[in-house]
Short mmCIF file of C-alpha atoms in Angstrom, two decimals:
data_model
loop_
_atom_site.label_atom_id
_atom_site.label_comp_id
_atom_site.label_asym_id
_atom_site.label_seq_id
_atom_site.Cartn_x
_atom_site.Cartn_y
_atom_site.Cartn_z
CA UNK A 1 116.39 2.09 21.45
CA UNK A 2 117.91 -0.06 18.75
CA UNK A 3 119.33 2.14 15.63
CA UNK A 4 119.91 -0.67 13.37
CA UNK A 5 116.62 -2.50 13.05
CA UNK A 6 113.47 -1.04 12.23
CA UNK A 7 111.39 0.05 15.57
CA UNK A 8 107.60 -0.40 15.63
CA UNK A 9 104.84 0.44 18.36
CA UNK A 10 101.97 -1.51 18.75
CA UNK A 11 99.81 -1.86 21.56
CA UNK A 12 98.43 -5.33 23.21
CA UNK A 13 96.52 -3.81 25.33
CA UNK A 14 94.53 -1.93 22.05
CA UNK A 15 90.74 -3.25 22.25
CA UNK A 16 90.67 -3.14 18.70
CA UNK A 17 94.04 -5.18 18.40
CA UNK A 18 92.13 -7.42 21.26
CA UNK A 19 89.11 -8.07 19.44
CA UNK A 20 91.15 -8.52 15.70
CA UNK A 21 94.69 -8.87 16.03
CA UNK A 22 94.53 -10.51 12.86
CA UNK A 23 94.94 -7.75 10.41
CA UNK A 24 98.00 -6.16 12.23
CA UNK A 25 99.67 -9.60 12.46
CA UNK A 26 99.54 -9.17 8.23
CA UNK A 27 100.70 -5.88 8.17
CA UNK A 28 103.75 -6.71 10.88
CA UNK A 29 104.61 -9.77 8.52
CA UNK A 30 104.29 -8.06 5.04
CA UNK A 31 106.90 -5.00 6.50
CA UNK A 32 108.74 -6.66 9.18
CA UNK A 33 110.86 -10.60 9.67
CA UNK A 34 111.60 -8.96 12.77
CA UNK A 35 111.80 -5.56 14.45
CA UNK A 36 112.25 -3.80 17.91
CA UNK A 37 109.81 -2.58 20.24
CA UNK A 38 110.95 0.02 22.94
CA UNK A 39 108.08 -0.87 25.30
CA UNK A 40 108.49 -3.93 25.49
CA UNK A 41 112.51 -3.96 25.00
CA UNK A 42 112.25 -6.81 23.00
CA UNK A 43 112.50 -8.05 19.25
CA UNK A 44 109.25 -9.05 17.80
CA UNK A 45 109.08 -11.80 15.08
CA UNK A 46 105.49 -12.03 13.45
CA UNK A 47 105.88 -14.73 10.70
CA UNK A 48 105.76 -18.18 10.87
CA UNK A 49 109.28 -19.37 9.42
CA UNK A 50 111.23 -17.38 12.14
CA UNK A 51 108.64 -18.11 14.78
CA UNK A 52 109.70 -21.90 14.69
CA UNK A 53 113.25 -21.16 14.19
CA UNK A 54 113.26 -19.73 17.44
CA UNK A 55 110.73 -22.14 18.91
CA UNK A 56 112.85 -25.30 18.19
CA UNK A 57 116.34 -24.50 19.17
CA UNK A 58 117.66 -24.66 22.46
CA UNK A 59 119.55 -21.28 22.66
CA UNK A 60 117.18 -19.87 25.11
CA UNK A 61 115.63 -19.49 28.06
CA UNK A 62 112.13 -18.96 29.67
CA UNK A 63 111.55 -16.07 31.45
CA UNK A 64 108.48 -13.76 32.63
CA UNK A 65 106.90 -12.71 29.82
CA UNK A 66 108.89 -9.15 29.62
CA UNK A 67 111.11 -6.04 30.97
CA UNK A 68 107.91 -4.65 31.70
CA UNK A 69 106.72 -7.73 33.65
CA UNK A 70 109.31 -8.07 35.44
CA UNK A 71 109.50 -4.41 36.55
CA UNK A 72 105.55 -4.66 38.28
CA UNK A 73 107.01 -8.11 39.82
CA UNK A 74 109.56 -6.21 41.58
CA UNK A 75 106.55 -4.02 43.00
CA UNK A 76 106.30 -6.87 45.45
CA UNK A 77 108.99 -9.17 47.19
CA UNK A 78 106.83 -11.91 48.24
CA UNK A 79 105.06 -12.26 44.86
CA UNK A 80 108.10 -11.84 42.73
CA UNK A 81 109.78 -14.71 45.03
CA UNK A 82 107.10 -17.08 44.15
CA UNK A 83 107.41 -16.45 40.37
CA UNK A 84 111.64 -16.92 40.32
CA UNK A 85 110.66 -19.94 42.02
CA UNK A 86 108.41 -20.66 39.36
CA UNK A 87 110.12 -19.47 36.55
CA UNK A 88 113.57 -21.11 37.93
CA UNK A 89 111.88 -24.75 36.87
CA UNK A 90 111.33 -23.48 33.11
CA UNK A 91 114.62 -23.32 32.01
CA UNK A 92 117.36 -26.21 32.01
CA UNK A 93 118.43 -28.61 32.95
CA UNK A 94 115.70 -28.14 35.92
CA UNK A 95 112.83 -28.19 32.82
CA UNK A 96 114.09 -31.06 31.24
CA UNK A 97 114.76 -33.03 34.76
CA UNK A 98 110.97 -32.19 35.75
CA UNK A 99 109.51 -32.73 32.61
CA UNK A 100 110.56 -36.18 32.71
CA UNK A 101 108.69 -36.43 35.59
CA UNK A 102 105.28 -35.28 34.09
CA UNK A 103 105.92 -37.04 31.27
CA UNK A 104 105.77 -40.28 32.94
CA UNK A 105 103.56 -39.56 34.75
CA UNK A 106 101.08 -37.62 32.59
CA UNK A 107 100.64 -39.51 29.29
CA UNK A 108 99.09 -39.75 25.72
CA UNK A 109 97.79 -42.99 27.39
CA UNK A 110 96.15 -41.65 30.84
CA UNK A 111 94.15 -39.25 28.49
CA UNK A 112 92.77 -41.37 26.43
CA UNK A 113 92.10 -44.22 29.55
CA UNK A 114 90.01 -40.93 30.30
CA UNK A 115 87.89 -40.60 27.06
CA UNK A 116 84.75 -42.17 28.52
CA UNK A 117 85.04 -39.91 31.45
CA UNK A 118 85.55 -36.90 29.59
CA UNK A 119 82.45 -37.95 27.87
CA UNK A 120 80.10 -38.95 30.48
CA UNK A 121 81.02 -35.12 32.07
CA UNK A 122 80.35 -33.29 29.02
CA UNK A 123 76.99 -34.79 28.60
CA UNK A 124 75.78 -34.62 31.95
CA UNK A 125 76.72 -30.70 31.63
CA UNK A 126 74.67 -30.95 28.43
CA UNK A 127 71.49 -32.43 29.51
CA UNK A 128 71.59 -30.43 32.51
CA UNK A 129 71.17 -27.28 29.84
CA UNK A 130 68.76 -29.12 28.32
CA UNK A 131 66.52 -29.65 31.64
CA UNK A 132 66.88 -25.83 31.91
CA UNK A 133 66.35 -24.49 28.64
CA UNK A 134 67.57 -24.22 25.24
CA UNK A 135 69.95 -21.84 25.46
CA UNK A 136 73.48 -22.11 27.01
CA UNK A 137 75.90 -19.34 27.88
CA UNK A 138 78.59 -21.88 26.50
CA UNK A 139 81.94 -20.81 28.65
CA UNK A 140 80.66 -20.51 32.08
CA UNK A 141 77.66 -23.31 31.72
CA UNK A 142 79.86 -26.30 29.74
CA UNK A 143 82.97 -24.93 28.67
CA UNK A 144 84.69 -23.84 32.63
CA UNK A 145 82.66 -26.88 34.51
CA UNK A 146 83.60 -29.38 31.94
CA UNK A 147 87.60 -27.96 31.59
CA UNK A 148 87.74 -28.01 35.81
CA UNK A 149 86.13 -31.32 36.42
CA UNK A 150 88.49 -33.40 33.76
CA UNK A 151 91.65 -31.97 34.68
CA UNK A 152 91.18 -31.84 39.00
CA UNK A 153 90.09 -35.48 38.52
CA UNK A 154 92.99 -36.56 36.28
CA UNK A 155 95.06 -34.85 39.74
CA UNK A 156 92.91 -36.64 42.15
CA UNK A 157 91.51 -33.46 43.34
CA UNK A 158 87.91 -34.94 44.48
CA UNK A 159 84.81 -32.59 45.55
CA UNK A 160 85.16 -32.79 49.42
CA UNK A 161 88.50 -31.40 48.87
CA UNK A 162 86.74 -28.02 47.44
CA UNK A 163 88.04 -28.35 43.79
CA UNK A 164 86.63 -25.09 42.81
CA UNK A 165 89.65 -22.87 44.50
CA UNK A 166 90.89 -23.34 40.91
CA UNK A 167 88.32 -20.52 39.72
CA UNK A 168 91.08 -17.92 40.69
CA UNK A 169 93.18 -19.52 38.17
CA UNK A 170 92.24 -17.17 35.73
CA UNK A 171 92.64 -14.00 37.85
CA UNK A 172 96.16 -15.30 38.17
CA UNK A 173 97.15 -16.06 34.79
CA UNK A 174 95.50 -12.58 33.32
CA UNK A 175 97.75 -10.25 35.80
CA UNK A 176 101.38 -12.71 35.73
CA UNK A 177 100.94 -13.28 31.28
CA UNK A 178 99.41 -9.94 30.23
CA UNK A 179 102.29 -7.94 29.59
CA UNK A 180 100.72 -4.58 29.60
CA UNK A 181 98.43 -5.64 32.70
CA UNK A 182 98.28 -2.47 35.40
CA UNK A 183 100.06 -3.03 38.31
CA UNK A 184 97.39 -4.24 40.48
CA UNK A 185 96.01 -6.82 38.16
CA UNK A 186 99.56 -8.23 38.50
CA UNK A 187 99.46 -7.75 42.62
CA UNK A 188 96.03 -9.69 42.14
CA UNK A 189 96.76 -12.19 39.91
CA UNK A 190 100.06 -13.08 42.38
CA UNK A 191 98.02 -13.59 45.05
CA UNK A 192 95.51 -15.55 43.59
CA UNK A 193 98.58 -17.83 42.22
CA UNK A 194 100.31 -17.78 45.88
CA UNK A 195 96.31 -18.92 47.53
CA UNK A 196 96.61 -21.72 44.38
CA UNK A 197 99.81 -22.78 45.97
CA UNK A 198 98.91 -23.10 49.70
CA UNK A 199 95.76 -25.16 48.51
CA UNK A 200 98.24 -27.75 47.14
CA UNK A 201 100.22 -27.78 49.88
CA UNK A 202 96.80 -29.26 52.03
CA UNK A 203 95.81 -31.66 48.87
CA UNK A 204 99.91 -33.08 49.02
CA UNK A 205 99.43 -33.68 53.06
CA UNK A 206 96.91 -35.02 52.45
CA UNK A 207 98.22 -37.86 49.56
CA UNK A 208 100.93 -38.48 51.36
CA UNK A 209 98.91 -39.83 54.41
CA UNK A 210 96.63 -41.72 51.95
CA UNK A 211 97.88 -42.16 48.52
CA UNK A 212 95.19 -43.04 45.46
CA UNK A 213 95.42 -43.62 42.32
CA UNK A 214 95.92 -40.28 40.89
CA UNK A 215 98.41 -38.19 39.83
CA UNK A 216 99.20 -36.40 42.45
CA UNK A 217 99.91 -39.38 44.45
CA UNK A 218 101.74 -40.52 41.39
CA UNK A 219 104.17 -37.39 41.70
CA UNK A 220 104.70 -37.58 45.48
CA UNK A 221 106.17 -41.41 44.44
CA UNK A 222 108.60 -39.86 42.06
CA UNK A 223 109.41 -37.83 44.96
CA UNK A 224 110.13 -40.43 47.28
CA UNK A 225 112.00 -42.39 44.29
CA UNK A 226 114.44 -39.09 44.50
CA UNK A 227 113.44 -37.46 41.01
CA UNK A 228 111.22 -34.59 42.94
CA UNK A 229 113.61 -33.33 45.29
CA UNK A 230 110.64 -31.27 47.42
CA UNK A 231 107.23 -30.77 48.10
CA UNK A 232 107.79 -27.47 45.58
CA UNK A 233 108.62 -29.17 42.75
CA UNK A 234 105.44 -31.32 42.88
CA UNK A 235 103.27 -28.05 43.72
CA UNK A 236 105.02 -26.16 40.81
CA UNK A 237 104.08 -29.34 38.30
CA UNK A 238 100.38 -29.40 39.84
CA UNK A 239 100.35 -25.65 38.47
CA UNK A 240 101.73 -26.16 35.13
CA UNK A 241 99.61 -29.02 34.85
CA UNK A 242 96.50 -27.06 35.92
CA UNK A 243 97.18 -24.17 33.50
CA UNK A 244 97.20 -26.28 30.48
CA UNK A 245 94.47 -28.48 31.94
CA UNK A 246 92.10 -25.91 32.37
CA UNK A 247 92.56 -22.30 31.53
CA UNK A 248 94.38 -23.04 27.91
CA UNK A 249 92.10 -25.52 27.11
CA UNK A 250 88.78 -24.08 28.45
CA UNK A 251 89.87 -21.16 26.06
CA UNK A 252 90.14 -23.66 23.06
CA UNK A 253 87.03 -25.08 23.05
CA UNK A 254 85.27 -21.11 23.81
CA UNK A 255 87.42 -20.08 20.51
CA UNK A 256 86.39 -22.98 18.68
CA UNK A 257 82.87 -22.95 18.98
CA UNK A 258 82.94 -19.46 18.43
CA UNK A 259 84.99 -20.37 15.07
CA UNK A 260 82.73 -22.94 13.95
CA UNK A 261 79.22 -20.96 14.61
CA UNK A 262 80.76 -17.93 12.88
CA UNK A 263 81.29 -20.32 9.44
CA UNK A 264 78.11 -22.56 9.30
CA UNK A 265 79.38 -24.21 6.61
CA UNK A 266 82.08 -25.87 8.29
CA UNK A 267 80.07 -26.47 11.26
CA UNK A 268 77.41 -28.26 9.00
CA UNK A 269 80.32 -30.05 7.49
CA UNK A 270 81.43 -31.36 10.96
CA UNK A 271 77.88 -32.50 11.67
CA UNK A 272 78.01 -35.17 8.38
CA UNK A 273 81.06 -35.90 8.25
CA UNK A 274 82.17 -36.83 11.90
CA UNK A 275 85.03 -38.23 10.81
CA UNK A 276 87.24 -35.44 9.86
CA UNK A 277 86.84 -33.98 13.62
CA UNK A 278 90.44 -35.11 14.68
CA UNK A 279 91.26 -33.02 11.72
CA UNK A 280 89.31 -29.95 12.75
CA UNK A 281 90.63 -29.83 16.03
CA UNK A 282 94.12 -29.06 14.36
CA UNK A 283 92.32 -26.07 12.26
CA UNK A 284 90.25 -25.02 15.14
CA UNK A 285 93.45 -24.48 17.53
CA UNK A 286 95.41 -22.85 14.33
CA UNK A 287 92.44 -20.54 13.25
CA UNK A 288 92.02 -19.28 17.25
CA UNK A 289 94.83 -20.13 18.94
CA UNK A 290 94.40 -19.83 22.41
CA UNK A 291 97.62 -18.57 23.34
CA UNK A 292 98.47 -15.68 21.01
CA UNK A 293 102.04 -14.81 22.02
CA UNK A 294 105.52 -15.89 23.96
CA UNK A 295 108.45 -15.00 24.34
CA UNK A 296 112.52 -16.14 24.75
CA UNK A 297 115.74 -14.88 26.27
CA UNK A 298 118.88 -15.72 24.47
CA UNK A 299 121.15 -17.62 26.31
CA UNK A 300 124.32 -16.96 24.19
CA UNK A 301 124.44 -14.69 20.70
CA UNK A 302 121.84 -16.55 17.88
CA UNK A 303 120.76 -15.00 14.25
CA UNK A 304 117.36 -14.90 13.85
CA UNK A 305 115.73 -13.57 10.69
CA UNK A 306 119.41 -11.84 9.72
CA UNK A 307 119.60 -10.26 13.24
CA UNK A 308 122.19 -11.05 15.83
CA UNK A 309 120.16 -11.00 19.09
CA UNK A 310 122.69 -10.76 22.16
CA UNK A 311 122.91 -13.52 25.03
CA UNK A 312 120.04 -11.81 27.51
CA UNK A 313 117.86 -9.59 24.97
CA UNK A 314 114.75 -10.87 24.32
CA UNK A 315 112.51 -12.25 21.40
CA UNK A 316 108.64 -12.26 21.90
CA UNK A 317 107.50 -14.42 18.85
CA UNK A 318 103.53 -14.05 17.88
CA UNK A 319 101.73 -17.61 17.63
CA UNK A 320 98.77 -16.53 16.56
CA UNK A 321 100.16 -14.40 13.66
CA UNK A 322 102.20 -17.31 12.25
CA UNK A 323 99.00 -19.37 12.59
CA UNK A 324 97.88 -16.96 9.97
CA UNK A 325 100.99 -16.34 7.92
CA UNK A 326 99.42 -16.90 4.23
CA UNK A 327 103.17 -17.69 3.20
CA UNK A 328 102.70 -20.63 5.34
CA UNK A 329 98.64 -21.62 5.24
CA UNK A 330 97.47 -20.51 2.41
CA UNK A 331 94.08 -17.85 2.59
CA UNK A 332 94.81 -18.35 6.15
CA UNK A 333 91.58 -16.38 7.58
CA UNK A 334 89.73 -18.38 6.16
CA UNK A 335 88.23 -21.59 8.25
CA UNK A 336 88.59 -24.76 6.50
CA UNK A 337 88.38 -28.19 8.77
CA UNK A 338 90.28 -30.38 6.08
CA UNK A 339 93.72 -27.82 5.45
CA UNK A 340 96.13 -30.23 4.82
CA UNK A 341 98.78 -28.83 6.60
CA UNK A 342 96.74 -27.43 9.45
CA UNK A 343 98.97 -29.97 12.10
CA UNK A 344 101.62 -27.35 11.49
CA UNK A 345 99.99 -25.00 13.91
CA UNK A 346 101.93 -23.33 16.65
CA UNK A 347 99.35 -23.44 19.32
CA UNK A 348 101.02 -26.00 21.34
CA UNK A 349 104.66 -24.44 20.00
CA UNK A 350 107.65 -26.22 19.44
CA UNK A 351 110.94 -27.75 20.99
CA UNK A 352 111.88 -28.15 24.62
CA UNK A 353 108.39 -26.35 25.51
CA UNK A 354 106.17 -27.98 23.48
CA UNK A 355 103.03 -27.72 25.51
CA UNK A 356 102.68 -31.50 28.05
CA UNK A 357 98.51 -30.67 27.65
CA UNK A 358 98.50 -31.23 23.99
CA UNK A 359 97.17 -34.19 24.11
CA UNK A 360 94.54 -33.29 26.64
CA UNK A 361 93.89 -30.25 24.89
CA UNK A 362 93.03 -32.18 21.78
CA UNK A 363 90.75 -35.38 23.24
CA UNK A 364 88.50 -32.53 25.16
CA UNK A 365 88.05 -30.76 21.88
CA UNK A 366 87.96 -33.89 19.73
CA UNK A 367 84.90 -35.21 22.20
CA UNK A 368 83.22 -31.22 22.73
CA UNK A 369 82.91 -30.47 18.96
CA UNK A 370 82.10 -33.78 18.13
CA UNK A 371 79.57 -34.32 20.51
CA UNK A 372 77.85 -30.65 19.90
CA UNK A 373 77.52 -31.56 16.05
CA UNK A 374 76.28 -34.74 17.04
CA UNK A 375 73.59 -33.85 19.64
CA UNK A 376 73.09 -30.00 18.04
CA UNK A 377 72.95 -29.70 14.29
CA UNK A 378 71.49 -26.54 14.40
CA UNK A 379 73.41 -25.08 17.10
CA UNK A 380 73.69 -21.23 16.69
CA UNK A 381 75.02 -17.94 17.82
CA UNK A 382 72.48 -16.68 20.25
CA UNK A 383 73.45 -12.84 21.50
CA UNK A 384 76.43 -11.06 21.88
CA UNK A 385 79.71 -12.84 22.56
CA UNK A 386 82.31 -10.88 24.63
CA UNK A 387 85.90 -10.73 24.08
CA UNK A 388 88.25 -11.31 27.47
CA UNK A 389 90.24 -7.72 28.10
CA UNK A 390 93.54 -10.06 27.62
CA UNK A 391 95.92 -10.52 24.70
CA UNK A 392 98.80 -12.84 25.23
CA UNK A 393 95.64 -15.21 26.29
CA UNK A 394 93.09 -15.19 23.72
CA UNK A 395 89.80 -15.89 25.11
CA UNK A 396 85.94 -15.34 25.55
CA UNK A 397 83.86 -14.05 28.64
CA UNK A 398 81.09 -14.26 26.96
CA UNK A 399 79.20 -16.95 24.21
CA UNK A 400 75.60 -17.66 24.43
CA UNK A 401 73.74 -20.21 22.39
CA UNK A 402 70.77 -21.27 21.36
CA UNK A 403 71.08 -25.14 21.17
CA UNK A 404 68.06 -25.95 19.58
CA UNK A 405 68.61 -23.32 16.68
#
């Protein structure tokens, strides 16, 4: 336990934190630049100034998510194996080398060559509601089928080849990034990541004995070129493409629908005055960030908030609180689709990891909130929306609607 810094206790894995961690990210930041927290053996910084101090530099290193992590990792070899493998990419000069790669490979410009698409899928998922009913139970009827489709078609996954083994995506992602997760989530989740894996290994056979126009054939060229030195490399970028692709984003648009119903008067704003929806994508991903929480290793001795952290402790920053740092956006809990500065979020973060699916991220919710406050002007709440029992990922199960209000 650290002596010379204040220590605080809070709990991730609270359901009251879950469903509002809002009011104890404003308590953290009124007491606390930074403190220590023995369960986690980690420094905590909650506000948004130091949050992008130690987002932009390149004094550290990625690593699973915490001690604690790391420690139900160990529980098994061949799991743990796979995530060092994993985890061995994030940090340099491996990161940079491979996000070259992806960035040349997955641009600003494919996305929006993919608008139309992205389009003609949301509305086909629409008017399928439609055909049933009026009501929608938005994440699992638009928001997973529309998130899945876009981003195993931008990889050339097609629908003989079974895209839907990506449902266990989210089993995986809950038990490796939920810090607090029990040890068999973890076990669970590590499987589900290692099945993810061996399915990409048949999809990359199968490329390289017919290429297409896709990005996975696209990568297995940048292989041959000599920039992908194996068949792992292009599996691990699949992944991390797939995970910003889909579960991140899928999240987004669940939070920002949820965002927008819960203040009709920004939601009717949206619905006459289209054009500030580039705009409210930027709020939307601030006010509900989908990704709550990260964290760094220091790779040498750094100062952050008037705190020497060593080279190898660790700083967990909180996005979402410094998305609602008032010192930073003012009246920050409040929902307003024009805030000036609302660009500033730190959804996507900052520096060397700034997230490769921002872009994506944005043109799916650009096109799904658009398109709702087009078709659905008096699209409404309809039952009771249900939290996801995660924290670092911030997320709904549940969020029905009633589409023709």
């Amino acid at each position: 336990m650290r002596t010379d810094i204040a220590s605080v206790g809070f709990a991730l894995d609270a359901r009251d934190f879950r469903a509002n961690p809002y009011d104890r990210y404003r308590e953290l930041q009124e007491k606390h630049r930074i403190f220590w927290h023995d369960g986690y053996a980690a420094y905590v910084v909650p506000g948004y100034s130091d949050v992008m101090d130690v987002l932009k530099s390149s004094k550290w290193k990625v690593r699973p998510g915490s001690n604690f992590l790391e420690r139900q990792l160990a529980a098994n070899e061949t799991v743990n194996q796979l995530m060092q493998g994993f985890y061995y990419f994030l940090d340099e000069p491996e990161h940079r080398r491979l996000r070259s790669i992806v960035s040349t490979t997955f641009t600003p410009r494919i996305v929006l060559n993919f608008r139309e698409r992205i389009q003609q899928i949301l509305d086909e998922l629409l008017d399928q509601t439609l055909a049933k009913n009026g009501t929608v139970e938005f994440m699992s009827e638009i928001s997973y089928p529309m998130t899945i489709r876009v981003i195993t078609e931008i990889l050339g996954v097609s629908e003989e080849e079974d895209h839907t083994f990506f449902a266990d995506l989210g089993l995986a992602l809950a038990g490796l990034l939920e810090w607090d997760a029990p040890v068999e989530r973890v076990l669970a989740g590590g499987e589900s990541m290692m099945a993810i894996s061996s399915r990409f290994v048949d999809v990359l056979e199968a490329r390289q004995q017919q290429p297409r126009n896709d990005l996975i054939s696209a990568l297995i060229q940048a292989q041959a070129e000599g920039r992908a030195s194996d068949s792992f490399e292009i599996i691990f970028m699949c992944v991390l493409l797939v995970t910003v692709g889909y579960e991140t984003t899928m999240n987004h648009l669940g939070n920002g629908v949820y965002s927008l119903l819960s203040n009709l008067d920004q939601y009717e704003r949206l619905c006459t005055e289209p054009a500030i929806t580039s705009q409210a994508v930027d709020e939307l991903l601030r006010h509900e960030a989908p990704v709550q929480v990260t964290s760094r290793v220091a790779i040498e001795d750094i100062d952050v908030a008037g705190t020497t952290i060593k080279a190898g402790e660790q700083v967990v920053v909180l996005l979402g609180g410094a998305n609602r740092d008032p010192r930073e956006f003012p009246d920050p809990d409040r929902l307003d689709l024009t805030r000036a500065n609302a660009g500033k979020h730190m959804t996507f973060v900052h520096g060397p990891h700034y997230c490769l699916g921002a872009a994506l991220a944005k043109t799916e919710g650009e096109i799904m909130f658009g398109t709702l406050a087009r078709r659905f002007p008096h699209l409404r709440l309809s039952g009771k929306h249900e939290w996801r029992d995660t924290a670092i990922l911030r997320s709904l199960d549940r969020l029905p609607l009633e589409l023709e209000g």
